[in-house]
PDB file of C-alpha atoms in Angstrom:
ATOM      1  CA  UNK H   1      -2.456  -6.810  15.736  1.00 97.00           C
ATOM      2  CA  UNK H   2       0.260  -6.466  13.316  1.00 98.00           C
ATOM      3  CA  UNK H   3      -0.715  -5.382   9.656  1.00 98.00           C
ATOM      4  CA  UNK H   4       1.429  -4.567   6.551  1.00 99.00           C
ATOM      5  CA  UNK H   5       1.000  -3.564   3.545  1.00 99.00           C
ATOM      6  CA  UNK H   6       3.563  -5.294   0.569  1.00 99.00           C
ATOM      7  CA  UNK H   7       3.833  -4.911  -3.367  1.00 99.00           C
ATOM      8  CA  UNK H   8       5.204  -7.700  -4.141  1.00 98.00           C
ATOM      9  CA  UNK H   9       6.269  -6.838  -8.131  1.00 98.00           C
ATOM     10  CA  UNK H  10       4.998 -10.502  -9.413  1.00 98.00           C
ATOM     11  CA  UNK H  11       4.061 -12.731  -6.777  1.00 98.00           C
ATOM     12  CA  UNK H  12       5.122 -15.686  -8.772  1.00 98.00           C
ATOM     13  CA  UNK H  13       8.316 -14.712  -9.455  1.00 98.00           C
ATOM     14  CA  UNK H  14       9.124 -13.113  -5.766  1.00 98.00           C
ATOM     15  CA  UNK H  15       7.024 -16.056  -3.852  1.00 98.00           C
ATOM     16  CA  UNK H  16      10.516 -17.075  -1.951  1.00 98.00           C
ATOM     17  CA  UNK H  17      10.967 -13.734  -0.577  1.00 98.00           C
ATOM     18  CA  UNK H  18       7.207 -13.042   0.501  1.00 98.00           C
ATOM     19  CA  UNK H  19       7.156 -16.321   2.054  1.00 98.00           C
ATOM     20  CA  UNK H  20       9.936 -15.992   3.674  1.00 98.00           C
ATOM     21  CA  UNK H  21       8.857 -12.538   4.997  1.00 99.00           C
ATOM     22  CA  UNK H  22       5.869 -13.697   6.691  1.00 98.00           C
ATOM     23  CA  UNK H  23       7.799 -16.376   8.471  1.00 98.00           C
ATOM     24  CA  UNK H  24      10.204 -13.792  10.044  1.00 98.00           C
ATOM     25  CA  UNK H  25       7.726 -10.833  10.106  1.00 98.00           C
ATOM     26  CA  UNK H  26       4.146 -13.047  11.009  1.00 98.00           C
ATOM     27  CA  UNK H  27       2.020  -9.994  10.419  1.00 98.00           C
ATOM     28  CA  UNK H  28      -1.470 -10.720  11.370  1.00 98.00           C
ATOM     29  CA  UNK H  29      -2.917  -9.265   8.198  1.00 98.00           C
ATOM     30  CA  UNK H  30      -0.829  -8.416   4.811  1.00 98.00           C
ATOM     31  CA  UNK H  31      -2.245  -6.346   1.655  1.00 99.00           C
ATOM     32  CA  UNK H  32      -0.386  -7.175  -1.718  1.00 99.00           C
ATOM     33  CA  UNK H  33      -0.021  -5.224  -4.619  1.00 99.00           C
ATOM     34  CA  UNK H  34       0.980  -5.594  -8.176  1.00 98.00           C
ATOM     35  CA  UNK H  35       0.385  -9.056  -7.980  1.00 98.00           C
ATOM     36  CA  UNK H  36       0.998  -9.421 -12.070  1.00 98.00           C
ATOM     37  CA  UNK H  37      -0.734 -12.599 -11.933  1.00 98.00           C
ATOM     38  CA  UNK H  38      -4.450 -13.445 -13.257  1.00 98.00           C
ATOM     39  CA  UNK H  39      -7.167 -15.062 -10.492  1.00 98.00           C
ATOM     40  CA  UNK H  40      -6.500 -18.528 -11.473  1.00 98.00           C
ATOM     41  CA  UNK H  41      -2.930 -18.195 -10.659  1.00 98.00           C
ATOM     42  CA  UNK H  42      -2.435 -16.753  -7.306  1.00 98.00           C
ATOM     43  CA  UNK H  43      -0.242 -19.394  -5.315  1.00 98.00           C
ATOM     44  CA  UNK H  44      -3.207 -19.670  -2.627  1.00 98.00           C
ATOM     45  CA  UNK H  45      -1.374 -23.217  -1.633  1.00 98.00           C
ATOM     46  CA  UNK H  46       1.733 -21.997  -0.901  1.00 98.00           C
ATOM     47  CA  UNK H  47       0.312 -18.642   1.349  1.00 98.00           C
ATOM     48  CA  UNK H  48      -2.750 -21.170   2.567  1.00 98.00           C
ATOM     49  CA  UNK H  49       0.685 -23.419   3.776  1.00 98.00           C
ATOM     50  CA  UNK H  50       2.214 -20.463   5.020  1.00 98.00           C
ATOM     51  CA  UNK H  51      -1.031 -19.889   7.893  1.00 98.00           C
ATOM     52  CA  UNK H  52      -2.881 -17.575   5.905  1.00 98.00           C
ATOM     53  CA  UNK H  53      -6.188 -17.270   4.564  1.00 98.00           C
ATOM     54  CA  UNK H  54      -6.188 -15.009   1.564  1.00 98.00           C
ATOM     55  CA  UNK H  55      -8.919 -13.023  -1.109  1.00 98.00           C
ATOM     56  CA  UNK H  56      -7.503 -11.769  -4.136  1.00 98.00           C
ATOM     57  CA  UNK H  57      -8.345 -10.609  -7.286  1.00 98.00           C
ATOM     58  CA  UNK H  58      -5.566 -10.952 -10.330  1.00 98.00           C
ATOM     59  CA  UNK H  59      -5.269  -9.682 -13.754  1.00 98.00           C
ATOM     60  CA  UNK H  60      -2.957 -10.635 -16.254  1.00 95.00           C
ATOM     61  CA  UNK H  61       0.114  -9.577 -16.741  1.00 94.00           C
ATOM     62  CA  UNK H  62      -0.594  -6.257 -14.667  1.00 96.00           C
ATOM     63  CA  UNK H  63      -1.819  -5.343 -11.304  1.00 98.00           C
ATOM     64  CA  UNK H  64      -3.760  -7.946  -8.737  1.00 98.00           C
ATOM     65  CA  UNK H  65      -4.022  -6.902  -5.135  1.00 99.00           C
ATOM     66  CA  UNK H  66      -4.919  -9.221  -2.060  1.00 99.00           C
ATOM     67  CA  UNK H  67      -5.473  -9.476   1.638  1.00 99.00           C
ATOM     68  CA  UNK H  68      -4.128 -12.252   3.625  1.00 98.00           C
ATOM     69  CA  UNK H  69      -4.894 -12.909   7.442  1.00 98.00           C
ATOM     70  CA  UNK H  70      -3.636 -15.526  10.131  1.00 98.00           C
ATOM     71  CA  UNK H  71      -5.776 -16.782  12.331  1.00 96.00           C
ATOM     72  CA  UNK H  72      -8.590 -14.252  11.721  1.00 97.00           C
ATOM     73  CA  UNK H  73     -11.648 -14.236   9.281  1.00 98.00           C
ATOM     74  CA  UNK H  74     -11.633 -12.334   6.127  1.00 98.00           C
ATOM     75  CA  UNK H  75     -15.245 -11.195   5.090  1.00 98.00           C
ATOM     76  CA  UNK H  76     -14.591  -9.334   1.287  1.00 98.00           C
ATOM     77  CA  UNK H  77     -16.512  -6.655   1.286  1.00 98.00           C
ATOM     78  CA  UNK H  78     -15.790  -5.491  -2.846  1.00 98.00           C
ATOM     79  CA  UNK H  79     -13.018  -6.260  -5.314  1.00 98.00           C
ATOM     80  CA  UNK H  80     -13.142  -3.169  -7.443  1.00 98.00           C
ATOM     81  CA  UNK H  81     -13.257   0.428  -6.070  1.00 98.00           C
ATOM     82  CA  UNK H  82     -16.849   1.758  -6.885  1.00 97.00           C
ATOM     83  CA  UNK H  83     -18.184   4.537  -9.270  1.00 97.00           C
ATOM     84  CA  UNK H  84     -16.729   2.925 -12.816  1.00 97.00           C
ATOM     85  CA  UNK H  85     -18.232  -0.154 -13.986  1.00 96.00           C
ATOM     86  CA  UNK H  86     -15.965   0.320 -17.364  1.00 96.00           C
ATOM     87  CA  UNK H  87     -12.910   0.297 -15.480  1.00 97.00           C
ATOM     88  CA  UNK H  88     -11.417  -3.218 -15.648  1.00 96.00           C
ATOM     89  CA  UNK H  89      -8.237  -3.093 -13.696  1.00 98.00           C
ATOM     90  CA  UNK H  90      -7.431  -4.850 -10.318  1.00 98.00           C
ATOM     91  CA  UNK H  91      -6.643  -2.398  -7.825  1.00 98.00           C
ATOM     92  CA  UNK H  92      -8.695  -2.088  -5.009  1.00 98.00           C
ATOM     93  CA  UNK H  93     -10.058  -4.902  -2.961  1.00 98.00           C
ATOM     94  CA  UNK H  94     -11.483  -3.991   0.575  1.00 98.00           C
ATOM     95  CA  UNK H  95     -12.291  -6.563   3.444  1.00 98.00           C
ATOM     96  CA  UNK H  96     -13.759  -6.569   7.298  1.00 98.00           C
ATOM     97  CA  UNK H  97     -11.466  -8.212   9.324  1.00 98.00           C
ATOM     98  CA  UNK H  98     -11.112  -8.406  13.199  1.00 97.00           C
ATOM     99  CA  UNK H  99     -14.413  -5.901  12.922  1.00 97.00           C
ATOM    100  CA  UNK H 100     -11.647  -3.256  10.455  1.00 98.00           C
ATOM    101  CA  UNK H 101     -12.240  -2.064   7.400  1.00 98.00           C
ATOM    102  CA  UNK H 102      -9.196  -3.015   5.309  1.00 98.00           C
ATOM    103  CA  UNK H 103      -8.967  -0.930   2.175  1.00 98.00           C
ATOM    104  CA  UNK H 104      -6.065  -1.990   0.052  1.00 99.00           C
ATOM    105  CA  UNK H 105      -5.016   0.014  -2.801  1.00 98.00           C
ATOM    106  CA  UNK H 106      -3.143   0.007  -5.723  1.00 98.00           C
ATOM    107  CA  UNK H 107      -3.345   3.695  -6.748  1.00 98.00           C
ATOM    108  CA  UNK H 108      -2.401   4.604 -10.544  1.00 98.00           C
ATOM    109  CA  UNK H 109       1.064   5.510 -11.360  1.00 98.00           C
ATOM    110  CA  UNK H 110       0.072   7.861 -13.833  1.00 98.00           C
ATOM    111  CA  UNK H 111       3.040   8.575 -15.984  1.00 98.00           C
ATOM    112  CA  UNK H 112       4.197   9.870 -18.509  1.00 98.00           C
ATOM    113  CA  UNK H 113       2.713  13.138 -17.388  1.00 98.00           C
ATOM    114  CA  UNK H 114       0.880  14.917 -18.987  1.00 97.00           C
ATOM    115  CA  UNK H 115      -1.288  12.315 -20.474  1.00 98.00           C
ATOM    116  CA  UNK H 116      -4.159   9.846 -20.539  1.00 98.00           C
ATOM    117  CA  UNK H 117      -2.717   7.582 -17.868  1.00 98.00           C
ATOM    118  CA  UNK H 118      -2.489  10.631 -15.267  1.00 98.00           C
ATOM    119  CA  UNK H 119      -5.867  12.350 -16.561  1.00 98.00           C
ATOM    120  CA  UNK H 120      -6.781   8.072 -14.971  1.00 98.00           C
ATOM    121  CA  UNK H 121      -5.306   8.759 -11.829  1.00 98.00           C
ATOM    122  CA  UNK H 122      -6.902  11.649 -10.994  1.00 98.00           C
ATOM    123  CA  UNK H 123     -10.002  10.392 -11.833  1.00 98.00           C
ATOM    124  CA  UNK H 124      -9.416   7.034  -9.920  1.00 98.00           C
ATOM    125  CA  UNK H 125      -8.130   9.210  -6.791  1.00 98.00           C
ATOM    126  CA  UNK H 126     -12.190  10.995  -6.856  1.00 98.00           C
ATOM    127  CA  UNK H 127     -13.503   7.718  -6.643  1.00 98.00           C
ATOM    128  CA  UNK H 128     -11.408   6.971  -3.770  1.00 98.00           C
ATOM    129  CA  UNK H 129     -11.981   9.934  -1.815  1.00 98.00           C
ATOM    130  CA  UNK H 130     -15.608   9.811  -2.535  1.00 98.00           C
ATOM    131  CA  UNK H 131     -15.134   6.252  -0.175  1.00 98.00           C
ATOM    132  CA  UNK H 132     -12.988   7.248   2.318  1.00 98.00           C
ATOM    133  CA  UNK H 133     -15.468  10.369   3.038  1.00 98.00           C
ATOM    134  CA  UNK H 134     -18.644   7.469   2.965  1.00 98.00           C
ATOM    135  CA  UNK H 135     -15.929   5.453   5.854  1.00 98.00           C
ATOM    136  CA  UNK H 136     -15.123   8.957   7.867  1.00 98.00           C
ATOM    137  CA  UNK H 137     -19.104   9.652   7.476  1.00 97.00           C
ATOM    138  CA  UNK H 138     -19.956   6.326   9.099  1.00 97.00           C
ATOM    139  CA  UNK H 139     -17.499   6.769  11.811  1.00 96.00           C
ATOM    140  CA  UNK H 140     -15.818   2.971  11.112  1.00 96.00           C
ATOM    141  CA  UNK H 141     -12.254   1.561  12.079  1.00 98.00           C
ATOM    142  CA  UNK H 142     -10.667   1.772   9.321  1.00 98.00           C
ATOM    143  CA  UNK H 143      -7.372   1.661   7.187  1.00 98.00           C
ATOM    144  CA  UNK H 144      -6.438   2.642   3.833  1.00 99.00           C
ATOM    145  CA  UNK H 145      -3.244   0.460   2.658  1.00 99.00           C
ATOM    146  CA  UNK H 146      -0.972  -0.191   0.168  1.00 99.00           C
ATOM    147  CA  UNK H 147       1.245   1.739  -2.852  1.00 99.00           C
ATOM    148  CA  UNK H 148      -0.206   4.915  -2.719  1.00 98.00           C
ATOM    149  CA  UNK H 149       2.131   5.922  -6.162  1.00 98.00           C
ATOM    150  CA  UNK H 150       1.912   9.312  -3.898  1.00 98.00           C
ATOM    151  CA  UNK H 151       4.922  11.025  -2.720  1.00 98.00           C
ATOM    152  CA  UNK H 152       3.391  13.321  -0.090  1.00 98.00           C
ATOM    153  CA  UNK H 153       6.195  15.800   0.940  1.00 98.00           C
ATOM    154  CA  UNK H 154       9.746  16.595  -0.288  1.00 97.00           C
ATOM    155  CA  UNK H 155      10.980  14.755   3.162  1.00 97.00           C
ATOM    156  CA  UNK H 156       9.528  12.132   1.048  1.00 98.00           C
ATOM    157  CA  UNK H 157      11.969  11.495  -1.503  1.00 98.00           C
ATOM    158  CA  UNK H 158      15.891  11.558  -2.787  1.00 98.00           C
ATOM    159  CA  UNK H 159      16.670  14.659  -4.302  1.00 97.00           C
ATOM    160  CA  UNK H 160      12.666  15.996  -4.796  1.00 97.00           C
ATOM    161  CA  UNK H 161      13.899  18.508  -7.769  1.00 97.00           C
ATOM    162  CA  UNK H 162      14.074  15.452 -10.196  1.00 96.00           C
ATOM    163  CA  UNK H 163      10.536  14.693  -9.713  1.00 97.00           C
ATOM    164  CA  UNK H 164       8.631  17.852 -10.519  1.00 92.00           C
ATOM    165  CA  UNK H 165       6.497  16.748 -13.560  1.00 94.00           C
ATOM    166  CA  UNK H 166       6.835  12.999 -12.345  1.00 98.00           C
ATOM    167  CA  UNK H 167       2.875  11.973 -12.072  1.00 98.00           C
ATOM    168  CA  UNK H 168       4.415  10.393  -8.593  1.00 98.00           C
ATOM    169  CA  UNK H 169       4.982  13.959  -6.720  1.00 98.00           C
ATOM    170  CA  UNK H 170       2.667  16.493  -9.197  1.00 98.00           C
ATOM    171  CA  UNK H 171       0.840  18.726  -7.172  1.00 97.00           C
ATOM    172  CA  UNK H 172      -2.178  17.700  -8.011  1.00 97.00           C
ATOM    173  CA  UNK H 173      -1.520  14.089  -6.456  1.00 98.00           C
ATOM    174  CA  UNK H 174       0.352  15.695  -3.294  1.00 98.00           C
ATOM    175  CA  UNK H 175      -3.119  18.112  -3.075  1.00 98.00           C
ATOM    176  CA  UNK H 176      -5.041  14.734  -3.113  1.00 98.00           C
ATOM    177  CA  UNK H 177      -3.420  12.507  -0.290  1.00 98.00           C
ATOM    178  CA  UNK H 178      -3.440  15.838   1.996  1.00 98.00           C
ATOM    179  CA  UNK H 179      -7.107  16.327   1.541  1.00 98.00           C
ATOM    180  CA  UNK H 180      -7.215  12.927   3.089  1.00 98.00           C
ATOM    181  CA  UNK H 181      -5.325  13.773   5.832  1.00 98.00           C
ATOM    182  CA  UNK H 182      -7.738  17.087   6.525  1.00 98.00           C
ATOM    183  CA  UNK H 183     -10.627  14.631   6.499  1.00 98.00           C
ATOM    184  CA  UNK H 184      -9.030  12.834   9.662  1.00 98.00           C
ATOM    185  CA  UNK H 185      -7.325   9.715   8.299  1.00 98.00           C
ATOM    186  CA  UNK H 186      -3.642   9.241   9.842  1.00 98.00           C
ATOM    187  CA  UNK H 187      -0.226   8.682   8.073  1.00 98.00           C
ATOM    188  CA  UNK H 188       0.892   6.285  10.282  1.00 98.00           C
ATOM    189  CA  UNK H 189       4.516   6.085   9.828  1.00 98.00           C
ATOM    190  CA  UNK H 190       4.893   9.985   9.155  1.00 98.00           C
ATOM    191  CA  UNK H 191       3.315  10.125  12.429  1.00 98.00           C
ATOM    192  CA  UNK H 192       5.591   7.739  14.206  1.00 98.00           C
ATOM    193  CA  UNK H 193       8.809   9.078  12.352  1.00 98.00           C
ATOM    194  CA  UNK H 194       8.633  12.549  12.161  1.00 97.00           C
ATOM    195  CA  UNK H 195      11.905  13.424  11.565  1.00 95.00           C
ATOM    196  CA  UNK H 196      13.161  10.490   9.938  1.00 96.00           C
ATOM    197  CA  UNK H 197      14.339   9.803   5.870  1.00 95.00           C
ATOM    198  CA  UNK H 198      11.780   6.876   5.763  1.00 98.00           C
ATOM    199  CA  UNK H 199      11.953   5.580   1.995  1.00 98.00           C
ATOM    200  CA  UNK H 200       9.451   2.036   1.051  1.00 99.00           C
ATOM    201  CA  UNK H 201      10.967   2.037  -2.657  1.00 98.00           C
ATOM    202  CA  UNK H 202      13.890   2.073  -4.434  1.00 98.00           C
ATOM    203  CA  UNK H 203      14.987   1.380  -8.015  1.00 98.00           C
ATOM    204  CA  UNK H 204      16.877  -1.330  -9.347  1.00 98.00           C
ATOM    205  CA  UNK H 205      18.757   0.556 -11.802  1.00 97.00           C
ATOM    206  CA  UNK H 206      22.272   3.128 -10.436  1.00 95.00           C
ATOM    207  CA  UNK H 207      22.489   1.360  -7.239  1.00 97.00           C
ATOM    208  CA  UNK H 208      19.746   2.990  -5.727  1.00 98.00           C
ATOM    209  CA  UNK H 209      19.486   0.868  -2.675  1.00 98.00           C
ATOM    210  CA  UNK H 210      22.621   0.542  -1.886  1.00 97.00           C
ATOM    211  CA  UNK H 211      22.831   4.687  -1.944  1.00 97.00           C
ATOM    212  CA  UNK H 212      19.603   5.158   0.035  1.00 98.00           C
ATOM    213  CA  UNK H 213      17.906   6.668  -3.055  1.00 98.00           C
ATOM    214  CA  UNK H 214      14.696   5.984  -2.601  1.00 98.00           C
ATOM    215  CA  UNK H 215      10.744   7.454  -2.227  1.00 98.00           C
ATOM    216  CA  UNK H 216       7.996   6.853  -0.118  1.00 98.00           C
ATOM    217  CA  UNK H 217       5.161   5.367  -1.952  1.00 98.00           C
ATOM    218  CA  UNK H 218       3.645   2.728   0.700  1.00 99.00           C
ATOM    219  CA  UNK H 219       1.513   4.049   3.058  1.00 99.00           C
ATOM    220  CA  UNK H 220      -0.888   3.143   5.932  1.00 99.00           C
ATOM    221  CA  UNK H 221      -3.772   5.334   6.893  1.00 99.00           C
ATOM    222  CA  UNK H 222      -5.912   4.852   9.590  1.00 98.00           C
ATOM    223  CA  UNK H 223      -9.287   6.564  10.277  1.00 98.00           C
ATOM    224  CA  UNK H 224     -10.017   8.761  13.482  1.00 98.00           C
ATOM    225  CA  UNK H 225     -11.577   5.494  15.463  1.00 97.00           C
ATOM    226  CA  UNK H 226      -8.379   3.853  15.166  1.00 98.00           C
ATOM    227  CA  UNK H 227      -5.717   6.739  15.956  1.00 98.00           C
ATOM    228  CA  UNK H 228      -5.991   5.899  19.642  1.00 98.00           C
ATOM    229  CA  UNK H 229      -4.576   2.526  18.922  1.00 98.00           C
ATOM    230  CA  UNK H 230      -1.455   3.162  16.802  1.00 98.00           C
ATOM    231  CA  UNK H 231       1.197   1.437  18.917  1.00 98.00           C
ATOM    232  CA  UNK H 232       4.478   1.169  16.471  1.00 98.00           C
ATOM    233  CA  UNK H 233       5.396   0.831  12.702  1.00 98.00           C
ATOM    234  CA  UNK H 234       8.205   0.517  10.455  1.00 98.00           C
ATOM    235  CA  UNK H 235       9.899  -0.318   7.279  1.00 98.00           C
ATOM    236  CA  UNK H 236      11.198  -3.764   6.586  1.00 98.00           C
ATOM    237  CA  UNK H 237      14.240  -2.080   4.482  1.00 98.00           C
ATOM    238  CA  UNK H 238      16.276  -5.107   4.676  1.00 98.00           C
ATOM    239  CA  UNK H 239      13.561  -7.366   2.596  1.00 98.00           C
ATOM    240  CA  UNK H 240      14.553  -4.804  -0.321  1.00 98.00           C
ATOM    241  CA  UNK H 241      18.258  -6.658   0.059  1.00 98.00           C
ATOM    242  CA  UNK H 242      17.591  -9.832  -0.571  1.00 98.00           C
ATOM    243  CA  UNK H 243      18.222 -11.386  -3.612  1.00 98.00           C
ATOM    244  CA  UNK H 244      15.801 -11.441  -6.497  1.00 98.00           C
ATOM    245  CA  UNK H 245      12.933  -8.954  -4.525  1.00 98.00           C
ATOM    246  CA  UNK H 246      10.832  -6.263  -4.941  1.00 98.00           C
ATOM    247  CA  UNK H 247      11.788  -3.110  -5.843  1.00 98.00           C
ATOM    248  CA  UNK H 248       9.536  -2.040  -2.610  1.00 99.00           C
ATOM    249  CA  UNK H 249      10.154  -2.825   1.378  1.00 99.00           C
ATOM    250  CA  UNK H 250       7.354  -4.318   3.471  1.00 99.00           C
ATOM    251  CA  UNK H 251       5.563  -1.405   5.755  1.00 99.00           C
ATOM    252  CA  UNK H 252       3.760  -2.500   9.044  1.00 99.00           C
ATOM    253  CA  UNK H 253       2.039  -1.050  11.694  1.00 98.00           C
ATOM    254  CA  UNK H 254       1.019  -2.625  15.329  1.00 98.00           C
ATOM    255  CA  UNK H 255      -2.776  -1.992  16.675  1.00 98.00           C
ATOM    256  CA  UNK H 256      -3.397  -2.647  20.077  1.00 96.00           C
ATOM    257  CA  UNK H 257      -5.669  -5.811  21.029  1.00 85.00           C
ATOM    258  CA  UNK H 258      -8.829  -5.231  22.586  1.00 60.00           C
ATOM    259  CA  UNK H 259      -7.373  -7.210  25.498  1.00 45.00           C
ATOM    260  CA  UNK H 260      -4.771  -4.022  25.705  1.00 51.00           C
ATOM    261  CA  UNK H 261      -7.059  -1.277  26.202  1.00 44.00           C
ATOM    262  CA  UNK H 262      -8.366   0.496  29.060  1.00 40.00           C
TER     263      UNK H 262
END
């Protein structure tokens, strides 16, 4: 099973380049981000035409995340991350699909730091990790997905000394997606690419792409049931190319099939 997580920076404006995405990629299941579109305006006929089912919820102007699935039921399981009934803004939405607990994500950026908007991070990263310890607890498949706005490590992004008080790569943040990683939950593509520069975003403004510049915001975690199954991942860099996209790549991962284990 093939899954992928996307923010799609306005999924009006970029619907040529997702759809044409899933036609070369066909990932089994996609999470979407930053959908800047409100519920009554997701293009559900155009992704419905495309093979895939699809829950979402919008808001306007800002935001919107959504899970889309070929061939494969989508049961939603919530649409806003829990512990803050005040807090209005779409960015979590989590699902059961193929008997997996998708969680996708559309963490805070946070910035300008110091400030209100990353004193709402932090606080939205608590609720978070009070879930992923209730998933870890129950000993579920499962997968935290999507734009992380976390730079984990200094392999992590171009030239790490301009980012020091960016609300991307504070220490606080860093602190906050290691903690998940001590709980048990697995950064898939860090795990497949040790080594590697591995970059899922890059700015439109000096050229970036062109020059490699990027960071690694986009991330797929996977919980200690599903480790075993991690077969391959990767970056679709070359979506970041084509003309009038996202300023992020697609990131995927492969599962094996139940038919495929031993």
């Amino acid at each position: 099973m093939k899954i992928a997580t996307y923010n799609v920076n306005g999924i009006n404006g970029r619907l040529p380049v997702l759809l044409q995405w899933l036609k070369e990629a066909k990932p089994d299941v996609v999470c979407l981000q930053e959908l800047k579109a409100p519920q009554e305006r997701f293009p559900v006929k155009e992704i419905n035409e495309a093979g895939y089912q699809a829950i979402w919820k919008g808001q306007k102007s800002w935001n919107g995340v959504a899970i889309l699935a070929k061939d494969l039921e989508i049961v939603e399981v919530q649409n806003s991350l829990p512990g803050d009934p005040e807090d209005l803004q779409s960015r979590y939405i989590e699902a059961i699909i193929n008997q997996i607990v998708i969680c996708c994500i559309y963490l805070p950026n946070g910035n300008p730091y110091p400030g209100s908007k990353f004193d709402y991070k932090l606080s939205w990263i608590k609720r978070f990790k009070r879930r992923t310890n209730q998933l870890i607890k129950m000993e579920l498949p499962a997968i935290l997905i999507g734009d992380f706005n976390i730079i984990p490590t200094e392999e992590d992004v171009y030239k790490p000394e301009r980012w020091e008080n960016d609300a991307l790569f504070r220490t606080e943040v860093k602190k906050a997606y290691h903690d998940l990683l001590k709980k048990g939950w697995l950064d898939s593509i860090r795990t497949l690419y040790p080594d590697e520069k591995i970059y899922t975003f890059w700015d439109y403004l000096y050229k970036a792409y062109e020059r490699n510049a990027g960071i690694r915001l986009d991330h797929i975690l996977l919980s200690p049931y599903l480790i075993p199954d991690l077969k391959s991942g990767g970056v679709d860099k070359e979506v970041r190319g084509w003309d009038k996209t996202s300023d992020h790549a697609p990131v995927w991962i492969e599962l094996k099939d139940k038919l495929d284990k031993t």
